[in-house]
Coordinates of C-alpha atoms in Angstrom, one line a residue:
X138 CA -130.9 -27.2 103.7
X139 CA -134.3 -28.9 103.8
X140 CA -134.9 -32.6 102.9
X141 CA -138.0 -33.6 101.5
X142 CA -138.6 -37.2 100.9
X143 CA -141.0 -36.5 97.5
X144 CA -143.1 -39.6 98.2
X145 CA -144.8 -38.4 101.6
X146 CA -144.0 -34.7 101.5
X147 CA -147.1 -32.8 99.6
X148 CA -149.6 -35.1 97.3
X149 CA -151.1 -32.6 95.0
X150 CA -153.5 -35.1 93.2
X151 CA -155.1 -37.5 96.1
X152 CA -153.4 -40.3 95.1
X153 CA -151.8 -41.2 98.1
X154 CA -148.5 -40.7 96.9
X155 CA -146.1 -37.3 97.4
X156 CA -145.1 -35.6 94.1
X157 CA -143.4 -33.0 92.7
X158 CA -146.4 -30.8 92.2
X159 CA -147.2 -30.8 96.1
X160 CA -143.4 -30.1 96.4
X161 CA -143.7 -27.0 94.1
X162 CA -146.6 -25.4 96.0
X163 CA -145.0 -26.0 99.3
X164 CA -142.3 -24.2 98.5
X165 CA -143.4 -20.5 100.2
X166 CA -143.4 -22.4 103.2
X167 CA -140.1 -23.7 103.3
X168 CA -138.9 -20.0 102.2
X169 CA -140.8 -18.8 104.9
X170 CA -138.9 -21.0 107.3
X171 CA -135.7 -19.5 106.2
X172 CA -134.4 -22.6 104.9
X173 CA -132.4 -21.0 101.6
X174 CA -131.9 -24.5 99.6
X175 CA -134.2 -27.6 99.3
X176 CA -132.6 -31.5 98.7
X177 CA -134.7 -33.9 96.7
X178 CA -135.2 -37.5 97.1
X179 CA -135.3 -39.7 94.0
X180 CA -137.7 -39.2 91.4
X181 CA -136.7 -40.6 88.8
X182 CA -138.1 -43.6 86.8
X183 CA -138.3 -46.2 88.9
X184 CA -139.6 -50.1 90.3
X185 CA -139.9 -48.4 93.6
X186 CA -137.8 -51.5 95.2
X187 CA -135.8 -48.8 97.4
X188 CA -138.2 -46.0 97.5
X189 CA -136.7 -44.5 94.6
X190 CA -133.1 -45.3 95.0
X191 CA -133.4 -48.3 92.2
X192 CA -133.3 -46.0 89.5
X193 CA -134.2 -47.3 86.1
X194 CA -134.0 -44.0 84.1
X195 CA -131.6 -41.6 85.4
X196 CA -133.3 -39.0 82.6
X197 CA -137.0 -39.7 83.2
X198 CA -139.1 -38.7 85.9
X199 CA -141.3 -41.6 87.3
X200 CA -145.1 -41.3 86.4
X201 CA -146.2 -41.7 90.6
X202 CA -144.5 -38.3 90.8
X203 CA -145.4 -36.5 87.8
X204 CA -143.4 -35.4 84.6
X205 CA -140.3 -33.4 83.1
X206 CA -142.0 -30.8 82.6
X207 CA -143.0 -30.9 86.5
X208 CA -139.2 -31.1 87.6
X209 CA -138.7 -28.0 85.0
X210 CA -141.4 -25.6 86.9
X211 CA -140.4 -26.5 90.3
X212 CA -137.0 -26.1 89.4
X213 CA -138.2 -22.0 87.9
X214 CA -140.5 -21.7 91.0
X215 CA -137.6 -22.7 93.4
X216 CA -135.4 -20.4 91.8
X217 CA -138.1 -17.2 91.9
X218 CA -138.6 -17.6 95.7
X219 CA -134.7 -17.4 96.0
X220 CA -134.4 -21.4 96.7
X221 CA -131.6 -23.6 95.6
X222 CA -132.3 -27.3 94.6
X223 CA -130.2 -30.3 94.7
X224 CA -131.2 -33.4 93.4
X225 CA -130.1 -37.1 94.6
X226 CA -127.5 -39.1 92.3
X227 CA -127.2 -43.0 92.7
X228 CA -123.9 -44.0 91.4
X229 CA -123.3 -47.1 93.1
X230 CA -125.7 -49.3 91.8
X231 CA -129.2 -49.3 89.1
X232 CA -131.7 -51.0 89.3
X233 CA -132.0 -54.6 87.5
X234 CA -134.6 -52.8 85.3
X235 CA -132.2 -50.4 83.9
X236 CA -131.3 -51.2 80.3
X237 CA -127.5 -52.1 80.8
X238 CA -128.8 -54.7 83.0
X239 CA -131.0 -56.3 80.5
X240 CA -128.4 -56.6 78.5
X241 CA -126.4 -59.6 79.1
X242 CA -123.3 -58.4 77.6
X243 CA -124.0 -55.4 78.6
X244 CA -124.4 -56.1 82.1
X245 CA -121.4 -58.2 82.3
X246 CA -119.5 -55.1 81.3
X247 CA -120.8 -52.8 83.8
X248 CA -121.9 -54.3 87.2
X249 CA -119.9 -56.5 89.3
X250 CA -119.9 -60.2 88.4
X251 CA -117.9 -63.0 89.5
X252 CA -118.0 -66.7 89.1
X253 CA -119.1 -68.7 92.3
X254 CA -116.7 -70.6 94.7
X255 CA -117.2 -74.3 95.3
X256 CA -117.0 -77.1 92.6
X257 CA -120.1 -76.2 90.4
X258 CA -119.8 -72.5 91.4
X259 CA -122.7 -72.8 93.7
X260 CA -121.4 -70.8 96.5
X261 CA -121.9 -66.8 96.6
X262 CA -117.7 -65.3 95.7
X263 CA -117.4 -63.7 99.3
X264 CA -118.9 -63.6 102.6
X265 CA -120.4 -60.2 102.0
X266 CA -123.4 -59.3 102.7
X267 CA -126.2 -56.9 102.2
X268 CA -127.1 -53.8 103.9
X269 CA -130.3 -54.8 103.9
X270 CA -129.8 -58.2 105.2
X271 CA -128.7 -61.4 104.0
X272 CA -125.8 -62.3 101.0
X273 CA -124.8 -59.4 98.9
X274 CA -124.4 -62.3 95.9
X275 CA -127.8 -63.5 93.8
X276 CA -126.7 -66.3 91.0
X277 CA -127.8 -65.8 87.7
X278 CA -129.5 -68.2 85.2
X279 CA -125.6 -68.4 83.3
X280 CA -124.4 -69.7 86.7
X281 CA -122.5 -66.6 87.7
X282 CA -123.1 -64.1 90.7
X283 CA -124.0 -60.3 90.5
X284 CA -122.6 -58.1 93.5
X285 CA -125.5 -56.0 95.2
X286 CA -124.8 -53.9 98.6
X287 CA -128.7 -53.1 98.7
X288 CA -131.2 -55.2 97.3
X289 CA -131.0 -57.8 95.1
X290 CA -133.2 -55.5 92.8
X291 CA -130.0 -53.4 92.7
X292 CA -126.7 -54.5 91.6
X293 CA -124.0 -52.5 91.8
X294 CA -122.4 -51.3 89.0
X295 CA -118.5 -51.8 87.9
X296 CA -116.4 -48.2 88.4
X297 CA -113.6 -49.7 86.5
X298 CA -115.4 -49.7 83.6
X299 CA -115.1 -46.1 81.4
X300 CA -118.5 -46.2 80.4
X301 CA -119.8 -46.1 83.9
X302 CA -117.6 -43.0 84.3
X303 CA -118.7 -41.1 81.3
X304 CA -122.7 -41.9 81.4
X305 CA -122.7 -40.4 85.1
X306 CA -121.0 -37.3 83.8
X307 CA -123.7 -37.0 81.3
X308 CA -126.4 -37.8 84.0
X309 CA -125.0 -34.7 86.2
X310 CA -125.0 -32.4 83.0
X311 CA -128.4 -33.1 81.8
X312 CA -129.9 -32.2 85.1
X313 CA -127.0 -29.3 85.8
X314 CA -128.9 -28.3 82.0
X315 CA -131.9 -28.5 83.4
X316 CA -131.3 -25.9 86.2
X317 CA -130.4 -28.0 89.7
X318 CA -128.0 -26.3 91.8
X319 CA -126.0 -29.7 92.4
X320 CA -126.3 -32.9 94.0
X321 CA -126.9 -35.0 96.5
X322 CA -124.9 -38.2 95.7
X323 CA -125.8 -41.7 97.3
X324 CA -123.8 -43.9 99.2
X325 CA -120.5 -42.0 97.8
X326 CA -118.3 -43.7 99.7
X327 CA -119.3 -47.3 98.0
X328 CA -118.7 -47.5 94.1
X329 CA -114.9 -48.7 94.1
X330 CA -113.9 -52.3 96.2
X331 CA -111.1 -53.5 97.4
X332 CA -108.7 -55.6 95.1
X333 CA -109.9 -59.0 94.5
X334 CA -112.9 -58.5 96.8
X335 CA -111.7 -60.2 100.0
X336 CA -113.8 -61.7 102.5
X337 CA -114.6 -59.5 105.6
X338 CA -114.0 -62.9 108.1
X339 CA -117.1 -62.9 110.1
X340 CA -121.1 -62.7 109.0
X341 CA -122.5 -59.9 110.5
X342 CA -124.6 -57.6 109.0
X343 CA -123.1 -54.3 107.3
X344 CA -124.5 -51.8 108.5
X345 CA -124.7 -48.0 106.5
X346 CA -124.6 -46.0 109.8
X347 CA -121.9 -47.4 111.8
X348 CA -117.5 -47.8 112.6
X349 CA -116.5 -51.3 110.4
X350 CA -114.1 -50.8 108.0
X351 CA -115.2 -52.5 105.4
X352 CA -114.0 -53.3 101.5
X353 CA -116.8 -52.1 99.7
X354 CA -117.2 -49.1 101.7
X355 CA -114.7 -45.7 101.9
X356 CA -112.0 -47.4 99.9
X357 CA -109.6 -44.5 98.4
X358 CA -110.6 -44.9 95.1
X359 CA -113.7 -43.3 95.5
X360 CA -111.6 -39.8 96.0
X361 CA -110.5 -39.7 92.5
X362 CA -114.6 -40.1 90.8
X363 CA -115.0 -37.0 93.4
X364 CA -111.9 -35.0 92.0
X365 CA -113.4 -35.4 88.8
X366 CA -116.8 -34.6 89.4
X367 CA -115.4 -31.3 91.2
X368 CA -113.7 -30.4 88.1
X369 CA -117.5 -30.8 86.4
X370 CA -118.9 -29.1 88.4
X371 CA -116.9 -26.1 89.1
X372 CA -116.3 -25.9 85.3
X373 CA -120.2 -25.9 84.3
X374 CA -120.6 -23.4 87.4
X375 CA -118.0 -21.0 86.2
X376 CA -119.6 -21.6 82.0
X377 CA -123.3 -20.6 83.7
X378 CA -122.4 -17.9 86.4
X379 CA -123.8 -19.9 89.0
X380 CA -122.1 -21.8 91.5
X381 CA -123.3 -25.9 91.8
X382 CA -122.5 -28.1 94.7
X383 CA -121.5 -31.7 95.7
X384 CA -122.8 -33.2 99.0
X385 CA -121.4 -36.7 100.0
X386 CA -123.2 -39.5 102.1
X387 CA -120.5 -40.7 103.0
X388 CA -120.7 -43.2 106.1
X389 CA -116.7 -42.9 107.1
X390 CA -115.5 -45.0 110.4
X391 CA -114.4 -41.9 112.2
X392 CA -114.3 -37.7 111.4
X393 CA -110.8 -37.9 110.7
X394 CA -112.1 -40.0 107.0
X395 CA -115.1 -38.7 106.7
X396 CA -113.1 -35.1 106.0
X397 CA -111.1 -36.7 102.9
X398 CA -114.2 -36.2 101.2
X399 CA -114.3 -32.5 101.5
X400 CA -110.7 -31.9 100.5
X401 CA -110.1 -28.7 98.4
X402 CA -110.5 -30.5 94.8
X403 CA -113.5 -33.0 96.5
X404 CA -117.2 -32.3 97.4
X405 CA -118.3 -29.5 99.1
X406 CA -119.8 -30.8 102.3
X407 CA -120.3 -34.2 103.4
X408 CA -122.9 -35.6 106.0
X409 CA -121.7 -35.6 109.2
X410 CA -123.2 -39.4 110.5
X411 CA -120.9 -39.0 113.6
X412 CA -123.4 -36.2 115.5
X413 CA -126.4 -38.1 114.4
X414 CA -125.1 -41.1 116.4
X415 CA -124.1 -39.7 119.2
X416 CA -126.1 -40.1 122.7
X417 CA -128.5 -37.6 124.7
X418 CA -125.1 -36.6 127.0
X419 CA -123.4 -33.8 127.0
X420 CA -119.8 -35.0 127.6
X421 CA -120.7 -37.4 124.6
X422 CA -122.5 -34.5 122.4
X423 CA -119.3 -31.9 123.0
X424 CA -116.7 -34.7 122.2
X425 CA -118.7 -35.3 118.7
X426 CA -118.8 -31.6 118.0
X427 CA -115.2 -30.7 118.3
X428 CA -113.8 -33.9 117.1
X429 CA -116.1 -32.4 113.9
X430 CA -114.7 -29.1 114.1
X431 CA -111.4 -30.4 114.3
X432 CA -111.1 -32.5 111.5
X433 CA -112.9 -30.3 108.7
X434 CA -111.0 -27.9 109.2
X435 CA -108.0 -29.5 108.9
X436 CA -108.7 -29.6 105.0
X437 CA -110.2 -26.2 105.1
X438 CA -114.2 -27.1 104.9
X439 CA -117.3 -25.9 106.9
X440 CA -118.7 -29.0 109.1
X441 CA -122.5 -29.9 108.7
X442 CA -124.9 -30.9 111.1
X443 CA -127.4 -34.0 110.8
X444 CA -129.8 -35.3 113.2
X445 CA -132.4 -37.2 110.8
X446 CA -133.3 -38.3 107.7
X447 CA -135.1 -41.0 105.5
X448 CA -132.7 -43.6 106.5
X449 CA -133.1 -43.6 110.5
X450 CA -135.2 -43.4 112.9
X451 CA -136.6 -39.5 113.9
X452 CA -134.9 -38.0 116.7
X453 CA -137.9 -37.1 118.4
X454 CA -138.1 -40.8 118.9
X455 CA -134.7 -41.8 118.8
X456 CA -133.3 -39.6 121.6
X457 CA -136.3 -40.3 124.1
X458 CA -137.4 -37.4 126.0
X459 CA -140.7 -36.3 123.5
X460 CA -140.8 -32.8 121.9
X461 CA -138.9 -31.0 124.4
X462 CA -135.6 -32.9 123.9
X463 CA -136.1 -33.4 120.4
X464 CA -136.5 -29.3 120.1
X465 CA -133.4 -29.0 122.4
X466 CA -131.7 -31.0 120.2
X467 CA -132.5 -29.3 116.6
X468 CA -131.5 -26.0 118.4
X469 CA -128.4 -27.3 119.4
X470 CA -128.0 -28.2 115.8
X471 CA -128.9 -24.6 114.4
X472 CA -126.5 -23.1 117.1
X473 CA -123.4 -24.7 115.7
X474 CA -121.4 -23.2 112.8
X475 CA -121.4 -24.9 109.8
X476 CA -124.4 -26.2 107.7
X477 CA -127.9 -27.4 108.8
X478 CA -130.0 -30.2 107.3
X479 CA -133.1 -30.9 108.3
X480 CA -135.7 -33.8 107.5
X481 CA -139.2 -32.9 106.6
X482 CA -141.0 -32.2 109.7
X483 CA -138.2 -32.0 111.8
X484 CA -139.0 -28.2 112.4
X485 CA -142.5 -29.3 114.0
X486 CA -140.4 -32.2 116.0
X487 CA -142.6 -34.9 114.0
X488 CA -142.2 -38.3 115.9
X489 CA -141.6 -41.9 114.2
X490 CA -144.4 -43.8 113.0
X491 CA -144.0 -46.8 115.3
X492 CA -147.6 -48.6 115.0
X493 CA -147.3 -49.8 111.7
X494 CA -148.6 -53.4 110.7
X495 CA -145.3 -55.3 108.6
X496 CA -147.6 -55.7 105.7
X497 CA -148.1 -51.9 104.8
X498 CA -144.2 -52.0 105.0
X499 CA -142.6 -51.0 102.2
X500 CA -139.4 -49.5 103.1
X501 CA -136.9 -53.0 103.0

């Protein structure tokens, strides 16, 4: 599978900006490569505060990327050149633009809020904190605190509440509708928290791509929203003739978790973080592999194989060595059994962009 990051893959109208129009007419090229299914990045309506992942509109697409109508014909083009295409889901968190957010009851109902510790509630409810960096708490005008992992542009939303359930089912089959092949879903190892959201006891930093055990993160409620979501999609596959997929990010603390999430009535594949972390040795590289190996297929499920992607640094850069390592690497990858993905330009062995000023930033 082929990731392309919409907002700097193709830019079909000189705007500066990658849309889904410079997606669709790149897509001989990626059939060419023998890649036989392409993951989108977010395109949906959008503030941009996460490159895409603060989505606003899970049913629009956002203007800097083009229209319906756009996703529709790359969707038929994909399809005619013998490509699949799966789309990202967010289903931890909205942005603060999104309409239930808006809405003060609303929101109340369907993120995470809490009143604040200390005598006039001024203090944040736990010692979480971002991802991103600092609290994970932002107090509201009312006094109370909303919960957000990311940015404070995105708060997460509440799992226990049915609605939040039911609208991301109808999310899945409006697109499923529209012709995607299945989906990429977003941090799915976040969504449910532990009971009474306990502190963690220190202050460092959460961090996506790590080990911690955490209480927001990989918490076994998030199997059963997966079990369901199985059941959708095999269900719509089997109504269509087509089969649809489910791949999770899931950032688990070792192979052993990151498997529950490609159980028989799960996902179908899950990111496998643990290869992309590994070190430039060999003893290191082989102990990664069959620690893989070993624990997908104790539940019965192919293993797949990451080395970059929008979230880390590009392996050509990150492993040292230049192009020659970095094309060892990817052929390592493409030797393995199981699933490939590959990041846009990772087939050329495209290094980091290292030079950049902090105020053309936009990536938090």
């Amino acid at each position: 599978m082929y990731q392309v990051y919409v907002r700097s893959f193709a830019d079909s109208d000189g705007d500066g900006i990658g849309d889904l129009r410079g997606v669709r007419e790149r897509l001989p090229y990626l059939r060419d490569l023998g890649v036989d299914a392409v993951w989108l990045t977010p395109f949906y309506e959008s503030p941009q505060a996460d490159g895409g992942y603060d989505v606003a509109d899970y049913r629009a697409v956002d203007p800097l990327f083009g229209s319906l109508q756009d996703a529709d014909i790359l969707l038929r083009t994909a399809h005619d050149l013998g490509l699949r295409v799966i789309v990202d889901i967010v289903p931890n968190h909205t942005s603060d633009r999104h309409p239930w957010f808006q809405d003060p009851e609303l929101a109340r109902q369907r993120y995470v809020f809490r009143p604040g510790k200390g005598p006039g509630g001024e203090l944040p409810p736990n010692d979480w904190e971002s991802v991103f960096g600092g609290p994970a708490w932002t107090r509201t005008d009312r006094g109370d605190w909303y919960l957000h992992l990311f940015a404070p542009e995105q708060p997460d939303l509440n799992w226990d509440a049915p609605e939040v359930h039911a609208e991301f089912e109808a999310i899945m089959r409006f697109w499923l509708d529209l012709g995607v092949d299945g989906f990429r879903i977003d941090v799915a190892h976040g969504m449910i928290k532990a009971p009474g959201l306990p502190d963690i006891g220190h202050g460092r930093q959460a961090q996506l791509i790590g080990t911690q055990v955490l209480p927001f993160f990989d918490q076994d409620g998030v199997h059963a929203i997966h079990r369901t979501w199985r059941r959708l999609l095999d269900g719509y596959g089997e109504a269509h003739g087509k089969q649809v997929i489910g791949v999770a990010e899931a950032w688990a603390p070792t192979p052993e978790r990151l498997a529950l999430y490609v159980r028989p009535d799960e996902l179908h594949q899950a990111f496998n973080f643990q290869f992309l972390n590994a070190p430039w040795q060999a003893g290191a590289l082989r102990a990664v592999i069959d620690a893989s190996i070993a624990a997908t297929a104790s539940v019965g499920a192919p293993t797949t194989w990451v080395l970059s992607n929008h979230d880390v640094v590009r392996h050509t850069t990150r492993l040292g060595g230049g192009l020659d390592r970095a094309r060892a690497a990817t052929l390592l990858m493409l030797a393995l059994p199981g699933s490939a993905y590959l990041y846009q330009g990772e087939e050329l062995g495209l290094p980091e962009v290292t030079d950049l000023p902090d105020e053309v930033r936009q990536d938090p």
